XYZ file of C-alpha atoms in Angstrom:
695
model
C 0.000 0.000 0.000
C 1.192 3.531 -0.666
C 0.884 6.722 1.300
C -0.681 8.423 -1.701
C -1.702 7.596 -5.212
C 1.007 9.869 -6.622
C 3.652 7.603 -5.086
C 2.518 4.539 -7.033
C 5.181 2.597 -8.825
C 4.776 0.872 -12.201
C 2.839 -2.366 -12.177
C 4.801 -5.043 -10.327
C 4.543 -7.379 -13.300
C 7.422 -5.477 -14.825
C 9.785 -6.261 -11.972
C 12.918 -8.297 -12.458
C 14.178 -10.960 -10.086
C 13.871 -10.297 -6.402
C 16.653 -8.463 -4.647
C 15.759 -10.100 -1.362
C 19.365 -11.245 -0.813
C 20.224 -7.609 -0.102
C 17.736 -7.303 2.734
C 20.223 -6.328 5.432
C 20.538 -2.559 5.143
C 21.281 0.478 7.226
C 18.216 2.445 8.207
C 14.674 1.131 7.834
C 14.368 -2.339 6.337
C 13.256 -1.353 2.813
C 9.483 -1.595 3.536
C 10.025 -5.330 3.739
C 7.027 -7.527 2.912
C 4.911 -4.527 1.852
C 3.617 -3.455 -1.547
C 2.503 -0.184 -3.113
C 0.617 -1.617 -6.076
C -1.353 -4.768 -6.821
C -2.676 -6.187 -10.090
C -5.170 -8.541 -8.456
C -7.981 -6.516 -10.068
C -6.522 -7.038 -13.568
C -4.978 -3.523 -13.541
C -2.293 -1.811 -11.459
C -4.045 -0.253 -8.472
C -3.315 1.226 -5.061
C -4.732 -1.312 -2.558
C -6.364 1.573 -0.670
C -8.576 2.134 -3.743
C -9.929 -1.427 -3.839
C -13.127 -1.933 -1.775
C -12.294 -5.511 -0.824
C -9.745 -7.190 1.441
C -6.525 -8.372 -0.205
C -3.019 -9.482 0.662
C 0.196 -9.725 -1.339
C 3.014 -12.103 -0.375
C 6.197 -10.894 -2.063
C 9.641 -12.307 -2.816
C 11.161 -10.768 0.330
C 8.952 -12.983 2.473
C 9.569 -16.023 0.230
C 13.293 -15.645 0.780
C 13.182 -14.904 4.501
C 10.958 -17.929 5.110
C 12.655 -20.237 2.621
C 9.263 -20.881 0.984
C 9.240 -23.670 -1.600
C 5.587 -24.250 -2.501
C 2.129 -22.802 -1.902
C 1.618 -24.584 1.419
C 4.557 -22.629 2.882
C 2.761 -19.286 2.583
C -0.761 -20.022 3.865
C 0.186 -19.086 7.416
C 0.809 -15.525 6.225
C -2.748 -15.081 4.916
C -5.624 -14.344 7.290
C -8.725 -16.407 6.590
C -6.794 -19.129 4.719
C -5.734 -22.515 6.114
C -4.587 -25.833 4.676
C -7.202 -28.393 3.566
C -5.458 -30.981 1.360
C -2.731 -30.970 -1.308
C -3.172 -27.578 -3.056
C -6.635 -27.043 -1.589
C -7.352 -24.513 1.150
C -10.153 -23.446 3.434
C -10.880 -19.844 2.434
C -13.262 -17.854 4.637
C -14.885 -21.130 5.655
C -15.187 -22.716 2.186
C -13.071 -25.408 0.572
C -11.563 -24.437 -2.763
C -8.805 -25.536 -5.134
C -8.809 -22.754 -7.723
C -5.795 -20.635 -8.564
C -4.789 -18.280 -11.359
C -1.530 -17.440 -13.102
C -0.949 -13.828 -14.111
C -4.672 -13.218 -13.900
C -5.618 -16.156 -16.149
C -6.924 -19.662 -15.674
C -4.498 -22.436 -16.495
C -2.979 -24.030 -13.394
C -0.415 -26.650 -14.529
C -0.420 -28.352 -11.103
C -3.403 -30.601 -11.679
C -4.775 -33.356 -9.489
C -2.741 -33.834 -6.316
C 0.298 -31.646 -7.006
C 1.127 -28.397 -5.208
C 2.166 -25.146 -6.987
C 5.894 -24.408 -6.742
C 7.242 -20.893 -6.106
C 10.621 -20.895 -7.893
C 9.367 -18.898 -10.885
C 6.812 -16.829 -8.933
C 7.595 -13.229 -7.960
C 4.627 -12.728 -5.666
C 1.266 -14.196 -4.684
C -1.808 -11.951 -4.729
C -4.865 -12.879 -2.694
C -8.245 -11.210 -3.298
C -10.672 -12.186 -0.563
C -14.360 -12.770 -1.052
C -16.201 -13.270 -4.356
C -14.061 -12.256 -7.327
C -16.558 -12.997 -10.069
C -16.374 -9.582 -11.705
C -12.794 -10.043 -12.897
C -12.325 -13.817 -12.764
C -15.716 -15.333 -13.571
C -17.131 -18.522 -12.032
C -15.449 -19.400 -8.765
C -15.653 -20.080 -5.059
C -16.847 -17.211 -2.843
C -13.939 -17.337 -0.379
C -11.520 -15.594 -2.747
C -8.852 -16.240 -5.371
C -5.107 -16.829 -5.296
C -3.155 -15.362 -8.224
C 0.465 -16.386 -8.874
C 2.454 -13.650 -10.624
C 5.362 -14.951 -12.698
C 8.929 -13.684 -12.643
C 9.723 -11.828 -15.856
C 12.915 -10.630 -17.587
C 14.595 -7.694 -15.828
C 16.399 -4.664 -17.221
C 19.517 -5.107 -15.061
C 21.941 -7.978 -15.642
C 22.114 -10.363 -12.695
C 22.818 -13.984 -11.868
C 21.570 -15.712 -8.733
C 22.469 -19.255 -7.683
C 21.217 -21.067 -4.584
C 22.500 -24.355 -3.165
C 20.236 -26.087 -0.644
C 20.653 -28.772 1.993
C 18.643 -29.933 4.978
C 17.036 -32.680 6.977
C 15.383 -35.659 5.285
C 18.265 -35.809 2.801
C 17.184 -32.552 1.189
C 19.583 -31.372 -1.492
C 19.099 -28.965 -4.340
C 20.419 -26.241 -6.569
C 18.789 -23.483 -8.566
C 19.982 -20.666 -10.749
C 18.360 -17.792 -12.592
C 19.843 -15.171 -14.875
C 18.284 -12.080 -16.352
C 19.318 -8.928 -18.182
C 19.386 -7.117 -21.523
C 20.181 -8.887 -24.781
C 21.129 -5.746 -26.744
C 22.947 -2.584 -25.723
C 19.784 -0.485 -25.850
C 17.883 -2.904 -23.628
C 15.062 -3.318 -26.136
C 15.158 -7.085 -25.632
C 15.640 -8.669 -22.200
C 15.707 -12.295 -21.126
C 15.287 -14.584 -18.143
C 16.547 -18.163 -17.761
C 16.000 -20.273 -14.670
C 16.438 -23.833 -13.502
C 15.469 -25.533 -10.245
C 16.286 -28.974 -8.853
C 15.510 -30.333 -5.407
C 15.294 -33.866 -4.011
C 14.489 -35.205 -0.561
C 13.050 -38.135 1.385
C 10.093 -36.693 3.356
C 9.234 -37.947 6.836
C 6.528 -40.421 5.737
C 7.787 -43.981 5.111
C 8.650 -44.998 1.523
C 8.389 -41.443 0.198
C 10.734 -39.565 -2.088
C 10.402 -36.254 -3.882
C 12.228 -34.845 -6.885
C 11.213 -31.509 -8.406
C 12.547 -30.038 -11.632
C 11.568 -26.675 -13.116
C 12.888 -25.017 -16.248
C 11.797 -21.470 -17.005
C 12.622 -19.079 -19.859
C 11.276 -15.743 -20.996
C 11.950 -12.897 -23.424
C 10.594 -9.361 -23.232
C 10.593 -6.950 -26.163
C 9.994 -3.220 -25.769
C 7.690 -2.628 -28.723
C 7.045 1.072 -28.216
C 7.274 3.751 -25.547
C 5.407 2.264 -22.589
C 4.727 -1.018 -24.420
C 6.211 -4.462 -23.838
C 5.615 -7.990 -25.114
C 6.702 -10.856 -22.836
C 6.791 -14.489 -23.943
C 7.454 -17.262 -21.426
C 7.735 -21.041 -21.311
C 7.956 -23.234 -18.209
C 8.343 -26.985 -17.808
C 7.683 -28.923 -14.614
C 8.600 -32.462 -13.621
C 7.513 -33.626 -10.187
C 8.408 -37.249 -9.349
C 6.975 -38.555 -6.054
C 7.702 -42.257 -5.407
C 5.540 -43.606 -2.576
C 4.220 -40.091 -2.145
C 0.583 -40.175 -3.292
C -0.334 -39.523 0.299
C -3.406 -39.823 2.438
C -3.449 -39.213 6.162
C -2.891 -41.123 9.370
C -5.912 -42.806 10.953
C -7.178 -41.240 14.186
C -9.768 -41.957 16.835
C -12.811 -39.689 17.184
C -10.903 -37.466 19.615
C -8.310 -36.740 16.925
C -5.424 -38.791 18.360
C -3.251 -40.580 15.794
C -3.494 -44.380 15.918
C 0.043 -44.909 14.651
C 3.359 -43.189 14.169
C 2.985 -40.153 11.883
C 5.533 -41.715 9.503
C 2.982 -44.429 8.645
C 2.073 -44.598 4.969
C -0.483 -46.732 3.157
C 1.701 -46.625 0.024
C 4.140 -49.350 -0.916
C 7.724 -48.388 -1.919
C 6.850 -48.970 -5.587
C 3.776 -46.705 -5.544
C 4.202 -43.331 -7.216
C 2.798 -40.053 -8.463
C 4.466 -38.369 -11.440
C 3.471 -35.009 -12.901
C 4.830 -33.492 -16.098
C 3.540 -30.098 -17.239
C 4.353 -27.489 -19.836
C 3.002 -23.942 -19.683
C 3.378 -21.265 -22.354
C 2.131 -17.710 -22.244
C 2.468 -14.345 -23.941
C 1.483 -10.994 -22.497
C 1.402 -7.578 -24.142
C 0.938 -4.373 -22.135
C 1.119 -0.773 -23.279
C 0.175 2.754 -22.337
C -1.795 4.941 -24.719
C -0.976 8.465 -23.651
C -1.226 9.161 -19.928
C -4.845 8.097 -19.459
C -5.210 4.682 -21.117
C -3.585 1.319 -20.481
C -4.135 -1.885 -22.410
C -2.967 -5.444 -21.948
C -3.786 -8.788 -23.492
C -2.603 -12.314 -22.815
C -2.769 -15.896 -23.949
C -1.861 -18.950 -21.853
C -1.728 -22.647 -22.728
C -0.793 -25.587 -20.548
C -0.706 -29.348 -20.888
C -0.269 -31.685 -17.932
C -0.175 -35.425 -17.369
C -0.300 -36.937 -13.902
C 0.142 -40.690 -13.556
C -0.249 -42.473 -10.250
C -0.382 -45.954 -8.823
C -1.010 -46.125 -5.111
C -2.705 -47.927 -2.247
C -5.711 -46.120 -0.816
C -6.568 -46.764 2.871
C -10.163 -47.839 3.467
C -10.396 -47.819 7.242
C -9.654 -50.435 9.863
C -10.503 -54.110 9.384
C -13.492 -54.975 11.588
C -11.986 -58.226 12.847
C -8.567 -56.731 13.621
C -8.419 -52.975 14.404
C -4.629 -52.979 13.982
C -5.050 -53.658 10.261
C -6.020 -51.058 7.655
C -7.891 -52.293 4.595
C -6.581 -50.986 1.275
C -7.444 -50.849 -2.403
C -5.072 -50.296 -5.322
C -5.645 -47.465 -7.789
C -4.110 -46.999 -11.222
C -4.966 -43.563 -12.638
C -3.927 -41.197 -15.414
C -5.012 -37.549 -15.588
C -4.454 -35.784 -18.901
C -5.448 -32.104 -18.868
C -4.878 -29.219 -21.241
C -6.233 -25.694 -21.183
C -6.147 -22.563 -23.331
C -7.071 -19.081 -22.130
C -7.209 -15.580 -23.583
C -7.729 -12.280 -21.807
C -7.884 -8.590 -22.649
C -8.163 -5.633 -20.281
C -8.205 -1.863 -20.786
C -8.474 1.091 -18.413
C -9.190 4.712 -19.236
C -9.216 7.689 -16.886
C -11.642 10.360 -18.107
C -13.027 13.570 -16.583
C -16.810 13.850 -16.962
C -18.972 16.578 -15.403
C -16.188 17.583 -13.091
C -15.621 14.050 -11.778
C -12.844 11.618 -12.608
C -13.997 8.247 -13.978
C -11.674 5.267 -14.218
C -13.322 2.865 -16.643
C -12.110 -0.705 -16.811
C -13.334 -3.142 -19.455
C -12.196 -6.566 -20.512
C -12.995 -10.104 -21.407
C -11.648 -13.626 -21.079
C -12.081 -17.019 -22.700
C -11.047 -20.399 -21.352
C -11.400 -23.955 -22.602
C -10.179 -27.038 -20.722
C -10.203 -30.720 -21.665
C -9.692 -33.194 -18.833
C -9.504 -36.967 -19.215
C -9.282 -39.238 -16.195
C -8.544 -42.922 -16.821
C -9.027 -44.944 -13.657
C -9.128 -48.576 -12.614
C -9.485 -49.644 -9.009
C -8.648 -53.039 -7.543
C -10.866 -53.458 -4.486
C -10.633 -57.164 -3.681
C -7.661 -59.177 -2.509
C -5.387 -56.263 -1.575
C -3.286 -57.068 1.508
C -4.173 -54.927 4.569
C -1.426 -53.060 6.409
C -0.649 -53.015 10.119
C -0.767 -49.714 11.998
C 1.730 -50.766 14.654
C 4.199 -52.790 12.580
C 3.659 -52.209 8.840
C 5.378 -54.756 6.609
C 5.858 -53.429 3.078
C 6.465 -55.482 -0.049
C 6.514 -54.623 -3.725
C 3.087 -54.124 -5.250
C 3.792 -56.064 -8.460
C 0.977 -58.494 -7.704
C -1.566 -55.683 -7.334
C -0.254 -53.930 -10.444
C -0.650 -57.100 -12.502
C -4.162 -57.808 -11.220
C -5.275 -54.215 -11.815
C -3.897 -54.357 -15.368
C -6.521 -56.972 -16.161
C -9.308 -54.508 -15.332
C -10.729 -52.093 -17.917
C -10.142 -48.375 -17.479
C -13.134 -46.171 -16.712
C -12.599 -42.975 -18.698
C -14.185 -39.711 -17.594
C -13.933 -37.032 -20.278
C -14.819 -33.542 -19.001
C -15.035 -30.542 -21.324
C -15.302 -27.013 -19.907
C -15.748 -23.663 -21.641
C -15.872 -20.230 -20.003
C -16.455 -16.892 -21.741
C -16.928 -13.579 -19.998
C -16.850 -9.797 -20.378
C -16.896 -7.096 -17.711
C -17.167 -3.352 -17.229
C -16.376 -1.334 -14.102
C -16.415 2.374 -13.332
C -14.570 3.947 -10.403
C -15.849 7.473 -9.843
C -13.943 10.041 -7.785
C -16.785 12.216 -6.494
C -14.209 14.139 -4.466
C -10.589 13.544 -3.499
C -11.885 11.689 -0.430
C -14.943 9.809 -1.769
C -14.883 7.109 -4.457
C -17.705 4.954 -5.797
C -17.137 1.643 -7.609
C -19.653 -0.281 -9.683
C -19.269 -3.108 -12.149
C -21.087 -5.804 -14.080
C -19.943 -9.004 -15.769
C -21.625 -11.391 -18.196
C -20.544 -15.044 -18.400
C -21.438 -17.881 -20.735
C -20.395 -21.381 -19.736
C -20.643 -24.883 -21.146
C -19.873 -28.160 -19.389
C -20.018 -31.749 -20.534
C -19.018 -35.103 -19.065
C -18.894 -38.471 -20.825
C -18.022 -41.636 -18.912
C -17.062 -44.850 -20.691
C -15.982 -48.273 -19.447
C -14.403 -50.794 -21.774
C -15.572 -48.755 -24.768
C -19.186 -48.516 -23.562
C -20.743 -45.175 -22.610
C -22.170 -45.480 -19.116
C -23.078 -41.849 -18.372
C -23.298 -38.590 -20.247
C -24.416 -35.100 -19.309
C -24.052 -31.594 -20.682
C -25.217 -28.157 -19.679
C -24.885 -24.586 -20.864
C -26.130 -21.375 -19.325
C -25.197 -17.784 -18.650
C -25.050 -15.547 -15.596
C -24.595 -11.933 -14.567
C -22.283 -10.872 -11.738
C -22.345 -7.480 -10.029
C -20.030 -5.525 -7.767
C -20.492 -2.245 -5.978
C -18.661 -0.307 -3.321
C -17.794 3.012 -1.731
C -14.445 4.225 -0.412
C -13.976 7.171 1.932
C -10.506 8.539 2.663
C -10.469 10.734 5.757
C -6.765 11.178 4.956
C -4.641 10.119 2.007
C -3.086 7.185 3.862
C -6.292 5.610 5.169
C -9.486 4.372 3.566
C -12.830 3.163 4.894
C -14.821 1.003 2.514
C -18.005 -0.976 2.136
C -18.784 -3.297 -0.769
C -21.115 -5.923 -2.131
C -19.829 -8.520 -4.588
C -21.423 -11.520 -6.216
C -20.214 -14.882 -7.507
C -21.538 -18.031 -9.067
C -20.377 -21.585 -9.652
C -21.872 -23.881 -12.296
C -23.088 -27.149 -10.848
C -20.900 -30.182 -11.493
C -21.605 -31.380 -15.018
C -22.380 -34.894 -13.737
C -25.195 -33.434 -11.611
C -26.973 -32.070 -14.686
C -28.212 -35.534 -15.674
C -31.965 -35.443 -16.321
C -32.389 -38.701 -14.347
C -31.100 -36.810 -11.298
C -33.541 -33.945 -11.906
C -31.212 -31.705 -13.903
C -30.382 -29.375 -15.385
C -29.873 -26.964 -12.479
C -28.980 -23.300 -12.271
C -25.567 -22.391 -10.793
C -24.762 -21.984 -7.133
C -24.975 -18.275 -6.409
C -23.213 -16.246 -3.752
C -22.980 -12.743 -2.430
C -20.797 -10.978 0.093
C -21.212 -7.802 2.078
C -17.881 -6.507 3.395
C -16.762 -3.433 5.299
C -13.268 -2.521 6.338
C -10.440 -0.142 7.048
C -7.067 0.031 5.273
C -4.152 2.187 6.381
C -0.659 3.075 5.201
C 0.374 5.346 8.039
C 3.678 6.927 9.041
C 5.018 6.985 5.506
C 4.248 3.286 5.014
C 5.780 2.121 8.284
C 2.369 1.003 9.576
C 0.013 -0.913 7.333
C -3.026 -2.197 9.213
C -6.157 -3.657 7.630
C -9.457 -4.695 9.184
C -12.265 -6.423 7.279
C -15.632 -7.822 8.384
C -17.739 -9.895 5.991
C -20.893 -11.949 5.524
C -21.115 -14.447 2.647
C -24.273 -16.348 1.659
C -24.257 -19.207 -0.860
C -27.539 -20.512 -2.254
C -28.784 -23.110 -4.710
C -26.506 -25.860 -3.394
C -27.622 -29.257 -4.655
C -28.626 -31.948 -2.174
C -30.195 -35.391 -2.457
C -33.905 -35.041 -1.672
C -34.853 -38.183 0.326
C -38.562 -37.508 -0.188
C -38.227 -38.350 -3.907
C -37.754 -41.848 -5.317
C -34.673 -42.525 -7.486
C -35.103 -42.570 -11.263
C -33.133 -45.217 -13.179
C -31.027 -45.696 -10.068
C -30.194 -41.972 -9.794
C -30.900 -40.158 -6.530
C -32.984 -37.037 -7.047
C -31.116 -33.769 -6.517
C -32.708 -30.468 -5.615
C -31.252 -26.993 -4.981
C -32.115 -26.918 -1.285
C -28.844 -25.864 0.368
C -27.750 -22.526 1.815
C -24.604 -21.613 3.731
C -23.760 -18.431 5.613
C -20.161 -17.534 6.473
C -19.434 -14.624 8.813
C -16.161 -13.348 10.163
C -13.511 -10.696 10.415
C -9.785 -10.427 9.675
C -6.937 -8.253 10.891
C -3.620 -7.832 9.064
C -0.683 -5.834 10.343
C 2.702 -4.975 8.826
C 4.828 -2.489 10.706
C 8.321 -1.325 11.572
C 8.540 -1.520 15.351
C 11.954 0.170 15.057
C 14.088 1.039 12.022
C 15.519 -2.508 12.203
C 12.584 -4.501 13.570
C 9.699 -5.607 11.320
C 6.498 -7.376 12.399
C 3.843 -9.142 10.331
C 0.737 -10.450 12.085
C -2.642 -11.719 10.935
C -5.754 -13.018 12.638
C -8.935 -14.417 11.148
C -12.218 -15.357 12.812
C -14.781 -17.334 10.820
C -18.139 -18.945 11.516
C -19.476 -20.867 8.498
C -22.763 -22.695 9.024
C -25.507 -24.374 7.048
C -28.542 -22.114 7.250
C -30.984 -24.005 5.038
C -31.243 -27.629 3.917
C -33.494 -30.671 4.127
C -33.773 -32.315 7.557
C -31.197 -35.068 7.958
C -29.074 -33.835 5.065
C -25.747 -31.963 5.081
C -24.002 -29.766 2.557
C -20.915 -31.217 0.849
C -17.748 -30.782 2.955
C -19.875 -30.234 6.066
C -21.002 -32.367 8.975
C -24.226 -31.290 10.615
C -24.078 -27.506 10.443
C -20.282 -27.227 10.632
C -17.787 -27.160 7.789
C -14.818 -29.521 7.625
C -11.373 -28.011 8.247
C -12.871 -24.566 8.872
C -11.182 -23.225 12.030
C -12.982 -20.651 14.118
C -9.671 -18.925 14.872
C -6.439 -18.684 12.917
C -3.427 -16.599 13.930
C -0.053 -16.116 12.260
C 2.947 -13.871 12.793
C 6.490 -13.311 11.537
C 8.949 -10.869 13.067
C 12.446 -10.028 11.891
C 15.232 -8.048 13.517
C 18.277 -7.031 11.541
C 21.701 -6.264 12.982
C 23.142 -4.082 10.241
C 26.739 -3.848 11.580
C 27.177 -7.612 11.169
C 24.952 -7.853 8.029
C 22.651 -10.397 9.679
C 18.948 -10.730 10.443
C 17.099 -12.956 12.905
C 13.462 -13.948 12.393
C 10.852 -15.809 14.406
C 7.316 -16.809 13.445
C 4.377 -18.907 14.472
C 0.923 -20.160 13.552
C -2.104 -21.180 15.609
C -5.116 -22.969 14.142
C -8.071 -23.732 16.395
C -10.061 -26.949 16.665
C -11.773 -28.256 13.520
C -13.655 -31.340 12.383
C -12.877 -33.748 9.546
C -15.169 -34.719 6.698
C -16.272 -37.641 8.879
C -16.928 -35.478 11.924
C -13.839 -36.549 13.851
C -12.082 -33.945 15.957
C -9.032 -32.229 14.483
C -7.082 -30.878 17.412
C -5.838 -27.284 17.574
C -2.149 -26.704 17.068
C 0.497 -24.042 17.559
C 3.892 -24.228 15.865
C 6.893 -21.904 15.681
C 9.680 -21.298 13.141
C 12.944 -19.373 13.162
C 15.540 -18.253 10.633
C 18.884 -16.465 10.410
C 20.154 -14.695 7.303
C 23.730 -13.510 6.950
C 25.461 -11.745 4.076
C 29.185 -11.685 3.242
C 30.030 -9.903 -0.019
C 28.270 -11.606 -2.902
C 27.262 -14.557 -0.717
C 24.286 -14.937 1.579
C 23.330 -17.745 3.935
C 19.905 -18.762 5.249
C 19.457 -21.129 8.175
C 15.849 -21.985 8.978
C 14.114 -24.380 11.362
C 10.411 -25.203 10.974
C 8.286 -26.570 13.805
C 10.968 -25.460 16.226
C 9.650 -27.453 19.195
C 8.795 -30.566 17.153
C 5.043 -30.428 17.837
C 3.006 -33.460 16.766
C -0.152 -32.212 15.095
C -2.667 -32.671 12.296
C -2.459 -30.012 9.581
C -6.022 -30.895 8.512
C -8.595 -33.661 8.729
C -9.947 -35.784 5.922
C -12.055 -38.927 6.432
C -12.241 -41.698 9.017
C -11.090 -44.143 6.319
C -7.966 -42.221 5.313
C -7.212 -40.215 8.455
C -5.801 -36.758 9.199
C -2.880 -35.189 7.316
C 0.031 -35.017 9.790
C 2.008 -31.809 10.055
C 5.704 -31.941 9.289
C 8.027 -32.602 12.258
C 10.940 -30.312 13.034
C 12.968 -29.715 9.881
C 16.071 -27.686 9.115
C 16.957 -25.936 5.878
C 20.205 -24.245 4.836
C 20.770 -22.168 1.705
C 23.943 -20.714 0.252
C 22.983 -17.828 -2.014
C 25.314 -16.269 -4.550
C 24.304 -13.156 -6.443
C 26.255 -11.349 -9.169
């Protein structure tokens, strides 16, 4: 956030690689962890002028915390907690959606987690974001902003080592290609391997990233990028550890239902081009295209709960699955600042188009799979299960998705202190699912519809470094294509949602104190449920839109310099998400009774850093508390509190990071899942060391 609009910097998308290695400075610590501009609304904007809560996690925080993937940053975001894999609980609701540079096209499909090596920052817009991003969950969106070529020549190399046999190396170079700097480039490579704490598991991650930027005209730039990912996870298609109803683990947290020969392997390629330009001083324009293709193969043993005759044994089934997904998206956005009738209008208009094809081939061996002991697991190769599963036919689920949308927003400056925001979006969507087994079509459904989304808000600035706001924003989510089957009562209109939010944002003391407060109420309607009063048709349970959920809460975010050398980040979120309308005896998906799974009432996080400039070192300490939750099966998920610490030291061109996570080796569940597959255990105490060289 900035102290005034005049102090805004160019859009962060034009930044080069992070300079976070140079974070030990004399004087105040470079506004660490704070931002002046965000592009989460599809255009560069002062956060004080956005009537909705947001957070930006930048490269400084990535580097100080040694963040590797998306799960490493959730503790820094109020209202967000871990659910499973890349999924989060966001203001009470489960969601798995994420965007890249404002576009759909997440290459980490299925059960893989987004990596941060080629990400410059993560932008989080809280609450419904339908105006700019179309169909989606009402909790908010997470947007990963890519690193792009920089104007200054630099080379950064990082060597990594740590517990669980962690070893890795990465390098990234950027700079001008020609003397005039018309063409710039970026090349990056990342490798890291380790043996995580769960038995039989390994992890190897490879990322290759390249980009070229061309200055096409004054204020205009075209950037083309390509990224490849290879994530090999032997024995690492993980479920949880079984617990009792009180939430106590029934075995050592290293227990794993997977055999040593089980695996998950993801390969992805992502390509994108983005053009942005200024037209005079009042108009900006940008357009982008993004394509990705991903294949995830996995063979693994799925736990199915304890054997009734011997509670020490866990029943299992063997799954052989292939996910093949590709997606293509286009977007265009323009802003124009115009004076009309003595008032300044900032018009923003744009559109987007997305098409995704997803094919899941799955065969499941349910009979004759050897159970596994909780107390003394004896692992063997799974060749017998692989061979038996190979005799089964694949069930192929082919899902086709199309999204098209256009939006218009006007931000009116009635006075220097009072702004009004209003916008509308139109979406057209098409979904279709075809299921075949052994060449025979067993199910087929398709649906198309359109929807309008609205957003309105008011911002009052009693001073230039503080804003009070109130807003209403809408969202919608098309029903699952499989639910549109006429035998089940379909087709059905989308799930709709709306949020009322009010808050305060500040950027006081020249940016040394950024404090945000937001209170919200979200209502989701038209949620499909099985209606037990209706008889099945052709074996299909009858669905009806009879569900409603209300989520209420508030969030506090603080970033401040306690002294010129001492920085504090803190966040707190309170949430109460409950079912407010449904059929007696029924429950909304991801909820038990009237409570939502993995939705904590309280979540607290902090990170504080003190630098000692004379010795070019900084010391940091952080923590996270998540209150009691329930699993999808209604089992207790105990509250937990964990702490982390790091030291950074710089000597010439070299920097060193030493970091310890879960400092006191707490044993805890990061989230709950089902009684059959257990709770996801949190990582024990781990240590990470990095040697950073920058030229």
